[in-house]
Amino acid sequence: MNPIYMDNNATTACDPAVVQAMLPFFTEQFGNASSIHSFGAQVGKALKEARGRVQTLLGAAHDSEIVFTSCGTESDSTAILSAIKAQPERRTIITTVVEHPAILTLCDQLEKEGYVVHKLKVNKKGRVDLDEYKSLLGQFGDRVAIVSVMWANNETGTIFPVEEMAEMAHEKGIMFHTDAVQAVGKLAIDLKSTKIDMLSLSGHKLHAPKGIGVLYVRRNTRFRPLLRGGHQERGRRAGTENSASIVGLGVACELAMQHMAAENTVVKRLRDRLERGVLAKVPNAFVNGDTLYRLPNTASIAFEYVEGEGILLMLNKQGIAASSGSACTSGSLEPSHVMRAMGIPYTAAHGTIRFSLSRYNTEEEVDRVIAAVPPVIAQLRKLSPYWSGEGPVPNPEQAFRPEYA
Ligand code: PLP
């Protein structure tokens, strides 16, 4: 049986059209875009075309606002570090407790260096409180260098009101950045009609290759480059352009435009079918996050009284790839900072699985997953001291204290 890939928030398969478009840039079109000879000019033209395609997907006013980087993490770092370097008198950053580590780890380091970082809390659905945000803006005003809030959360898919939050920041003269790594290609974005100053995206989340990202920088935004050297990217990101990947990203952006409507209908229907099917068959399971304001492809399902890693391993044996809400990379098997921040009871946070779909998934695959999950959960629950009543009586109300409160 064919394997089923439902871990698209981790990374996506390159679209075959993307790969085809990239291939000539490894062979005959290998020039350096900065060279004045025909080899360079050819590549320069292709990069311009790709920049235009990214501009269109983001609804940016100018193609010069698109800066190619190496990944979402680089874009995030560049945005925050640029804001604090360009405004040395402002030493405060506002962000949220549920950002990706690309933002949180950097903020933790900046805090050690003496910057003040305010992390907005989230409620059970993973949403921020705009009143808390408003009062922080009022309280810290001209001390704030930048507000950085993700457009959509990678674990739950919860969407943040970044357009409104950017307006509120601008009213106070504060720069606004959004990590839109999970949103681009899934949600319609029109940057020119917003007050967002900077936006990060990552190629490998939208069927382009790994190793290519973008930082959108609105015209007239005060900016300091992270990498200095050559004049590439109008002096905003030195280093010879990764031309093959940039071309691939351009094609991926054009395909994302074409598939946007389907993403929000076909993919969403598959995701909803998956959730309904699983929840109908498995007791003590629920969906994490905000089911109204949510990415169309993401289902974060908590299965109480079982370990997420156990579920993943058993699904993997059946050729089904998903991911868990545990920070398993740390080796601690602790539930993720997102689950803890939302106050998900530990009995459920431990057993949270994220299924993230793409346009390559089919109804037949969804039905295979719906059939596979219930026996896996039942089998694991037989081994669970909590479920069998042999262990300490769990208190489902017990929640993790938000680490970043
Ligand atoms: N931001 C978010 C919300 C993400 O989900 C990820 C990757 O998972 C990143 C940033 C980092 O992107 P990259 O892997 O391109 O560095």
Coordinates of C-alpha atoms and ligand atoms in Angstrom, one line a residue:
M1 CA 0.0 0.0 0.0
N2 CA 1.2 3.5 -0.8
P3 CA 2.5 5.5 2.2
I4 CA 0.3 8.4 3.3
Y5 CA 2.0 11.7 4.0
M6 CA 0.0 14.0 6.4
D7 CA 2.9 16.1 7.8
N8 CA 2.8 19.0 5.4
N9 CA 3.2 21.6 8.2
A10 CA 6.7 20.1 8.8
T11 CA 7.6 20.1 5.1
T12 CA 6.0 19.5 1.7
A13 CA 6.9 17.6 -1.4
C14 CA 8.2 19.7 -4.2
D15 CA 5.7 20.1 -7.0
P16 CA 7.1 18.3 -10.1
A17 CA 6.6 21.5 -12.1
V18 CA 8.8 23.3 -9.6
V19 CA 11.6 20.6 -10.0
Q20 CA 11.3 20.9 -13.8
A21 CA 11.7 24.7 -13.7
M22 CA 14.7 24.4 -11.5
L23 CA 16.7 21.8 -13.4
P24 CA 18.2 24.1 -16.1
F25 CA 19.6 26.4 -13.4
F26 CA 21.9 23.5 -12.3
T27 CA 23.3 23.0 -15.8
E28 CA 23.2 25.4 -18.7
Q29 CA 21.8 28.4 -16.8
F30 CA 24.4 28.4 -14.0
G31 CA 25.5 32.0 -14.3
N32 CA 25.9 34.5 -11.4
A33 CA 23.0 37.0 -11.6
S34 CA 25.4 39.8 -10.8
S35 CA 27.6 39.1 -13.8
I36 CA 27.1 41.4 -16.8
H37 CA 27.7 38.7 -19.5
S38 CA 24.8 36.7 -21.0
F39 CA 25.2 33.8 -18.5
G40 CA 24.5 36.2 -15.7
A41 CA 21.8 38.2 -17.5
Q42 CA 19.8 35.1 -18.3
V43 CA 19.7 34.2 -14.6
G44 CA 19.0 37.8 -13.6
K45 CA 15.9 37.8 -15.8
A46 CA 14.7 34.5 -14.2
L47 CA 15.2 35.9 -10.7
K48 CA 13.2 39.0 -11.6
E49 CA 10.4 36.9 -12.9
A50 CA 10.4 34.8 -9.7
R51 CA 10.4 37.9 -7.6
G52 CA 7.3 39.1 -9.4
R53 CA 5.6 35.8 -8.8
V54 CA 6.2 36.0 -5.0
Q55 CA 5.1 39.7 -5.1
T56 CA 1.8 38.6 -6.7
L57 CA 1.1 35.8 -4.2
L58 CA 1.7 38.2 -1.3
G59 CA -0.1 41.1 -2.9
A60 CA 2.9 43.3 -2.3
A61 CA 3.0 46.8 -4.0
H62 CA 6.5 46.5 -5.4
D63 CA 8.8 43.6 -6.4
S64 CA 11.7 45.3 -4.7
E65 CA 10.0 44.6 -1.3
I66 CA 10.8 40.8 -1.8
V67 CA 14.1 39.8 -0.3
F68 CA 15.3 36.2 -0.9
T69 CA 16.8 34.5 2.2
S70 CA 17.7 30.9 3.0
C71 CA 14.7 29.9 5.1
G72 CA 11.9 31.0 7.3
T73 CA 14.2 31.1 10.3
E74 CA 16.6 33.5 8.6
S75 CA 13.7 35.7 7.6
D76 CA 12.4 35.8 11.2
S77 CA 15.9 36.6 12.6
T78 CA 16.5 39.2 10.1
A79 CA 13.2 41.0 10.8
I80 CA 13.7 41.1 14.6
L81 CA 17.4 41.9 14.5
S82 CA 16.9 44.6 11.9
A83 CA 14.2 46.3 13.9
I84 CA 16.3 46.5 17.1
K85 CA 19.5 47.6 15.2
A86 CA 17.6 50.3 13.2
Q87 CA 16.0 51.7 16.4
P88 CA 18.6 51.3 19.2
E89 CA 16.6 53.5 21.5
R90 CA 13.8 51.0 21.5
R91 CA 14.6 47.9 23.5
T92 CA 11.2 46.2 23.9
I93 CA 9.7 43.4 21.7
I94 CA 6.1 42.2 21.8
T95 CA 5.4 38.7 20.6
T96 CA 3.2 35.7 21.7
V97 CA 3.8 32.6 23.8
V98 CA 3.0 30.3 20.9
E99 CA 5.5 31.5 18.2
H100 CA 7.8 29.0 16.5
P101 CA 11.2 28.6 18.1
A102 CA 12.6 30.6 15.3
I103 CA 11.1 33.7 17.1
L104 CA 11.0 32.4 20.7
T105 CA 14.6 31.2 20.9
L106 CA 15.9 34.4 19.5
C107 CA 13.8 36.5 21.9
D108 CA 15.0 34.4 24.8
Q109 CA 18.6 35.2 23.8
L110 CA 17.8 38.9 23.4
E111 CA 16.2 38.9 26.8
K112 CA 19.6 37.6 28.2
E113 CA 21.2 40.5 26.4
G114 CA 19.0 43.0 28.3
Y115 CA 16.1 43.5 25.9
V116 CA 12.5 43.4 27.3
V117 CA 10.3 40.7 25.7
H118 CA 6.5 40.6 26.3
K119 CA 4.8 37.4 25.2
L120 CA 1.1 37.7 24.8
K121 CA -0.7 34.8 26.4
V122 CA -3.3 32.7 24.6
N123 CA -6.6 31.3 25.7
K124 CA -7.8 27.6 25.4
K125 CA -8.4 28.0 21.7
G126 CA -4.9 29.5 21.2
R127 CA -6.2 33.0 20.6
V128 CA -4.5 36.2 21.9
D129 CA -6.5 38.8 23.9
L130 CA -6.5 42.0 21.9
D131 CA -7.3 44.0 25.1
E132 CA -4.1 42.8 26.7
Y133 CA -2.3 43.7 23.4
K134 CA -3.8 47.1 23.4
S135 CA -2.8 47.8 26.9
L136 CA 0.8 46.6 26.3
L137 CA 1.0 48.9 23.3
G138 CA -0.2 51.8 25.4
Q139 CA 2.1 51.0 28.3
F140 CA 5.3 50.5 26.4
G141 CA 4.6 52.6 23.3
D142 CA 7.7 54.2 21.9
R143 CA 9.9 51.7 23.8
V144 CA 8.7 48.9 21.5
A145 CA 11.1 48.2 18.5
I146 CA 8.8 45.6 16.9
V147 CA 5.7 43.4 17.3
S148 CA 6.1 39.9 15.9
V149 CA 3.0 37.7 15.7
M150 CA 2.6 34.6 13.6
W151 CA -0.1 34.6 11.0
A152 CA -1.0 31.0 11.7
N153 CA 0.2 28.5 14.3
N154 CA 2.1 25.5 13.0
E155 CA 0.7 23.1 15.5
T156 CA -3.0 23.9 15.7
G157 CA -3.5 26.0 12.6
T158 CA -5.1 28.8 14.7
I159 CA -5.1 32.1 12.7
F160 CA -4.1 35.3 14.4
P161 CA -5.7 38.7 13.6
V162 CA -2.4 40.1 12.3
E163 CA -3.9 42.7 10.0
E164 CA -5.8 44.2 12.9
M165 CA -2.8 43.9 15.2
A166 CA -0.6 45.6 12.6
E167 CA -3.0 48.5 12.4
M168 CA -3.0 48.8 16.2
A169 CA 0.9 48.8 16.3
H170 CA 1.0 51.4 13.5
E171 CA -1.3 53.8 15.4
K172 CA 1.4 53.8 18.0
G173 CA 4.2 54.2 15.5
I174 CA 5.5 50.6 16.1
M175 CA 6.8 48.3 13.4
F176 CA 5.0 45.0 12.8
H177 CA 6.4 41.7 11.6
T178 CA 4.5 38.4 10.9
D179 CA 5.8 34.9 10.6
A180 CA 3.6 33.8 7.8
V181 CA 5.5 30.5 7.2
Q182 CA 2.3 28.4 7.7
A183 CA -0.1 30.9 6.2
V184 CA 1.4 31.6 2.7
G185 CA -0.2 29.5 0.1
K186 CA -3.1 28.5 2.3
L187 CA -4.7 31.9 3.0
A188 CA -5.3 34.8 0.6
I189 CA -2.8 37.6 1.5
D190 CA -2.8 41.1 0.2
L191 CA 0.0 43.0 1.9
K192 CA -0.5 46.3 0.2
S193 CA -3.9 46.7 1.9
T194 CA -2.4 46.0 5.3
K195 CA 0.0 47.8 7.7
I196 CA 2.3 44.8 8.0
D197 CA 5.9 46.0 7.6
M198 CA 7.7 42.7 7.3
L199 CA 6.6 39.1 6.6
S200 CA 8.5 35.8 6.6
L201 CA 7.8 32.8 4.3
S202 CA 9.5 29.5 3.7
G203 CA 9.7 27.7 0.4
H204 CA 9.5 24.2 1.7
K205 CA 6.1 24.7 3.2
L206 CA 4.5 25.4 -0.1
H207 CA 5.9 22.8 -2.4
A208 CA 9.1 24.6 -3.2
P209 CA 12.5 23.2 -2.1
K210 CA 14.1 23.5 1.3
G211 CA 16.8 26.2 1.7
I212 CA 14.9 29.1 0.2
G213 CA 12.8 31.8 2.1
V214 CA 11.6 35.3 1.7
L215 CA 11.5 38.3 3.9
Y216 CA 9.0 40.9 2.6
V217 CA 10.1 44.4 3.7
R218 CA 7.7 47.2 3.0
R219 CA 9.1 50.1 1.1
N220 CA 10.5 52.8 3.4
T221 CA 10.9 50.4 6.4
R222 CA 14.0 51.1 8.4
F223 CA 16.2 48.1 7.7
R224 CA 19.6 46.7 8.7
P225 CA 20.8 43.5 6.9
L226 CA 21.8 40.4 8.8
L227 CA 24.3 39.3 6.2
R228 CA 26.6 42.0 4.9
G229 CA 28.9 41.6 1.9
G230 CA 27.9 41.8 -1.8
H231 CA 25.2 44.0 -3.1
Q232 CA 22.7 41.2 -3.8
E233 CA 19.0 41.8 -2.9
R234 CA 19.7 45.6 -3.0
G235 CA 22.2 45.3 -0.2
R236 CA 19.6 43.8 2.2
R237 CA 20.9 40.2 2.0
A238 CA 24.4 39.5 0.8
G239 CA 25.4 36.2 -0.8
T240 CA 25.2 34.9 -4.4
E241 CA 21.5 34.1 -5.0
N242 CA 20.3 30.5 -4.8
S243 CA 19.0 30.9 -8.4
A244 CA 17.6 27.4 -8.9
S245 CA 15.6 27.5 -5.6
I246 CA 14.4 31.1 -6.3
V247 CA 13.1 30.0 -9.7
G248 CA 11.4 27.0 -8.0
L249 CA 9.9 29.2 -5.4
G250 CA 8.5 31.5 -8.1
V251 CA 6.8 28.6 -9.8
A252 CA 5.5 27.3 -6.4
C253 CA 4.0 30.7 -5.7
E254 CA 2.2 30.7 -9.0
L255 CA 0.9 27.2 -8.4
A256 CA -0.2 28.3 -4.9
M257 CA -2.3 31.1 -6.5
Q258 CA -3.9 28.5 -8.8
H259 CA -4.6 26.1 -6.0
M260 CA -5.7 28.6 -3.3
A261 CA -9.4 28.1 -3.8
A262 CA -9.0 24.3 -3.7
E263 CA -6.9 24.6 -0.6
N264 CA -9.9 26.2 1.1
T265 CA -12.5 23.8 -0.2
V266 CA -11.1 20.5 -1.3
V267 CA -8.3 20.2 1.2
K268 CA -10.5 21.7 4.0
R269 CA -13.2 19.1 3.2
L270 CA -10.7 16.3 3.5
R271 CA -9.4 17.7 6.8
D272 CA -13.0 18.0 8.1
R273 CA -13.8 14.5 6.9
L274 CA -10.7 13.2 8.8
E275 CA -11.7 14.9 12.0
R276 CA -15.3 13.9 11.9
G277 CA -14.4 10.3 11.0
V278 CA -11.8 9.9 13.8
L279 CA -13.8 11.7 16.5
A280 CA -16.9 9.6 15.7
K281 CA -15.0 6.4 16.3
V282 CA -12.7 7.4 19.2
P283 CA -14.0 8.3 22.6
N284 CA -12.2 10.9 24.7
A285 CA -10.7 12.8 21.8
F286 CA -11.1 16.4 20.7
V287 CA -9.7 19.0 18.3
N288 CA -7.2 21.5 19.7
G289 CA -7.2 25.1 18.7
D290 CA -9.8 27.5 17.2
T291 CA -12.0 25.5 14.9
L292 CA -13.4 28.7 13.3
Y293 CA -10.2 30.7 12.6
R294 CA -8.0 27.9 11.4
L295 CA -5.8 26.9 8.5
P296 CA -7.8 24.7 6.1
N297 CA -5.2 21.8 6.2
T298 CA -4.5 21.3 9.8
A299 CA -6.1 19.0 12.3
S300 CA -4.6 18.8 15.8
I301 CA -6.4 16.0 17.6
A302 CA -5.9 15.2 21.3
F303 CA -6.4 11.5 22.3
E304 CA -6.6 11.4 26.0
Y305 CA -4.6 8.9 28.2
V306 CA -2.2 7.8 25.5
E307 CA 1.3 8.9 24.3
G308 CA 1.6 10.7 21.0
E309 CA 4.9 9.0 20.2
G310 CA 3.2 5.6 20.6
I311 CA 0.5 6.6 18.2
L312 CA 3.0 8.0 15.6
L313 CA 5.1 4.8 15.7
M314 CA 2.1 2.6 15.2
L315 CA 0.7 4.7 12.4
N316 CA 4.1 4.8 10.8
K317 CA 4.1 1.0 10.7
Q318 CA 1.0 1.3 8.6
G319 CA 2.7 3.8 6.3
I320 CA 0.9 6.9 7.8
A321 CA 3.1 9.9 8.6
A322 CA 1.9 12.6 11.0
S323 CA 3.5 14.4 13.9
S324 CA 2.9 14.9 17.6
G325 CA 2.5 17.8 19.9
S326 CA 5.4 16.8 22.0
A327 CA 8.8 18.4 21.9
C328 CA 10.2 15.0 21.2
T329 CA 13.4 16.5 19.8
S330 CA 14.3 17.5 23.4
G331 CA 14.1 13.8 24.4
S332 CA 11.8 14.9 27.3
L333 CA 8.5 13.9 25.7
E334 CA 7.1 17.0 27.3
P335 CA 4.0 18.4 25.6
S336 CA 4.9 21.3 23.3
H337 CA 5.0 24.9 24.5
V338 CA 1.9 25.6 22.4
M339 CA -0.2 22.9 24.2
R340 CA 1.0 24.1 27.5
A341 CA 0.3 27.7 26.7
M342 CA -3.3 26.8 25.7
G343 CA -3.7 25.0 29.0
I344 CA -4.5 21.7 27.4
P345 CA -4.7 19.1 30.2
Y346 CA -1.6 16.9 30.3
T347 CA -3.7 13.8 29.9
A348 CA -4.6 15.2 26.4
A349 CA -1.6 17.2 25.5
H350 CA 0.6 14.1 25.6
G351 CA -1.6 12.3 23.1
T352 CA -2.0 15.1 20.6
I353 CA -1.4 14.3 17.0
R354 CA -1.2 16.8 14.1
F355 CA -2.4 15.7 10.7
S356 CA -1.5 18.4 8.2
L357 CA -2.8 17.8 4.7
S358 CA -2.0 19.1 1.2
R359 CA -3.4 19.1 -2.3
Y360 CA -1.7 15.7 -2.8
N361 CA -3.9 13.9 -0.3
T362 CA -7.0 12.0 -1.4
E363 CA -10.3 10.9 0.1
E364 CA -9.2 7.3 -0.1
E365 CA -6.1 8.2 2.1
V366 CA -8.3 10.1 4.6
D367 CA -10.5 7.0 4.8
R368 CA -7.5 4.8 5.4
V369 CA -6.4 7.0 8.3
I370 CA -9.9 7.0 9.7
A371 CA -9.8 3.2 9.7
A372 CA -6.3 3.0 11.1
V373 CA -6.5 5.4 14.0
P374 CA -9.2 3.9 16.3
P375 CA -7.6 0.4 16.7
V376 CA -4.2 2.1 17.4
I377 CA -5.7 4.2 20.2
A378 CA -7.7 1.3 21.6
Q379 CA -4.5 -0.9 21.7
L380 CA -2.5 1.9 23.4
R381 CA -5.2 2.6 25.9
K382 CA -5.2 -1.1 26.9
L383 CA -1.6 -0.5 28.0
S384 CA -2.3 2.9 29.7
P385 CA -2.5 2.8 33.5
Y386 CA -4.7 5.9 33.4
W387 CA -7.2 4.4 31.0
S388 CA -7.4 1.0 32.7
G389 CA -7.8 2.6 36.1
E390 CA -4.7 0.9 37.5
G391 CA -2.6 4.1 37.7
P392 CA -3.1 7.3 39.6
V393 CA -6.5 8.9 38.9
P394 CA -5.8 11.6 36.3
N395 CA -7.4 15.0 36.8
P396 CA -8.4 16.1 33.4
E397 CA -8.7 19.7 34.6
Q398 CA -5.0 19.8 35.5
A399 CA -3.4 22.0 33.0
F400 CA 0.2 22.9 32.2
R401 CA 1.1 26.3 33.4
P402 CA 2.0 28.4 30.4
E403 CA 5.8 28.4 30.4
Y404 CA 6.0 31.9 28.9
A405 CA 3.3 33.5 31.1
Ligands
PLP1 N1 7.9 29.6 11.5 C1 7.0 28.7 11.5 C2 5.6 29.1 11.9 C3 7.3 27.4 11.1 O1 6.3 26.5 11.1 C4 8.6 27.1 10.7 C5 8.9 25.7 10.3 O2 8.3 24.8 10.8 C6 9.5 28.1 10.7 C7 9.2 29.4 11.1 C8 11.0 27.8 10.3 O3 11.0 27.8 8.9 P1 12.3 27.1 8.2 O4 12.3 25.7 8.4 O5 12.2 27.5 6.7 O6 13.5 27.8 8.8

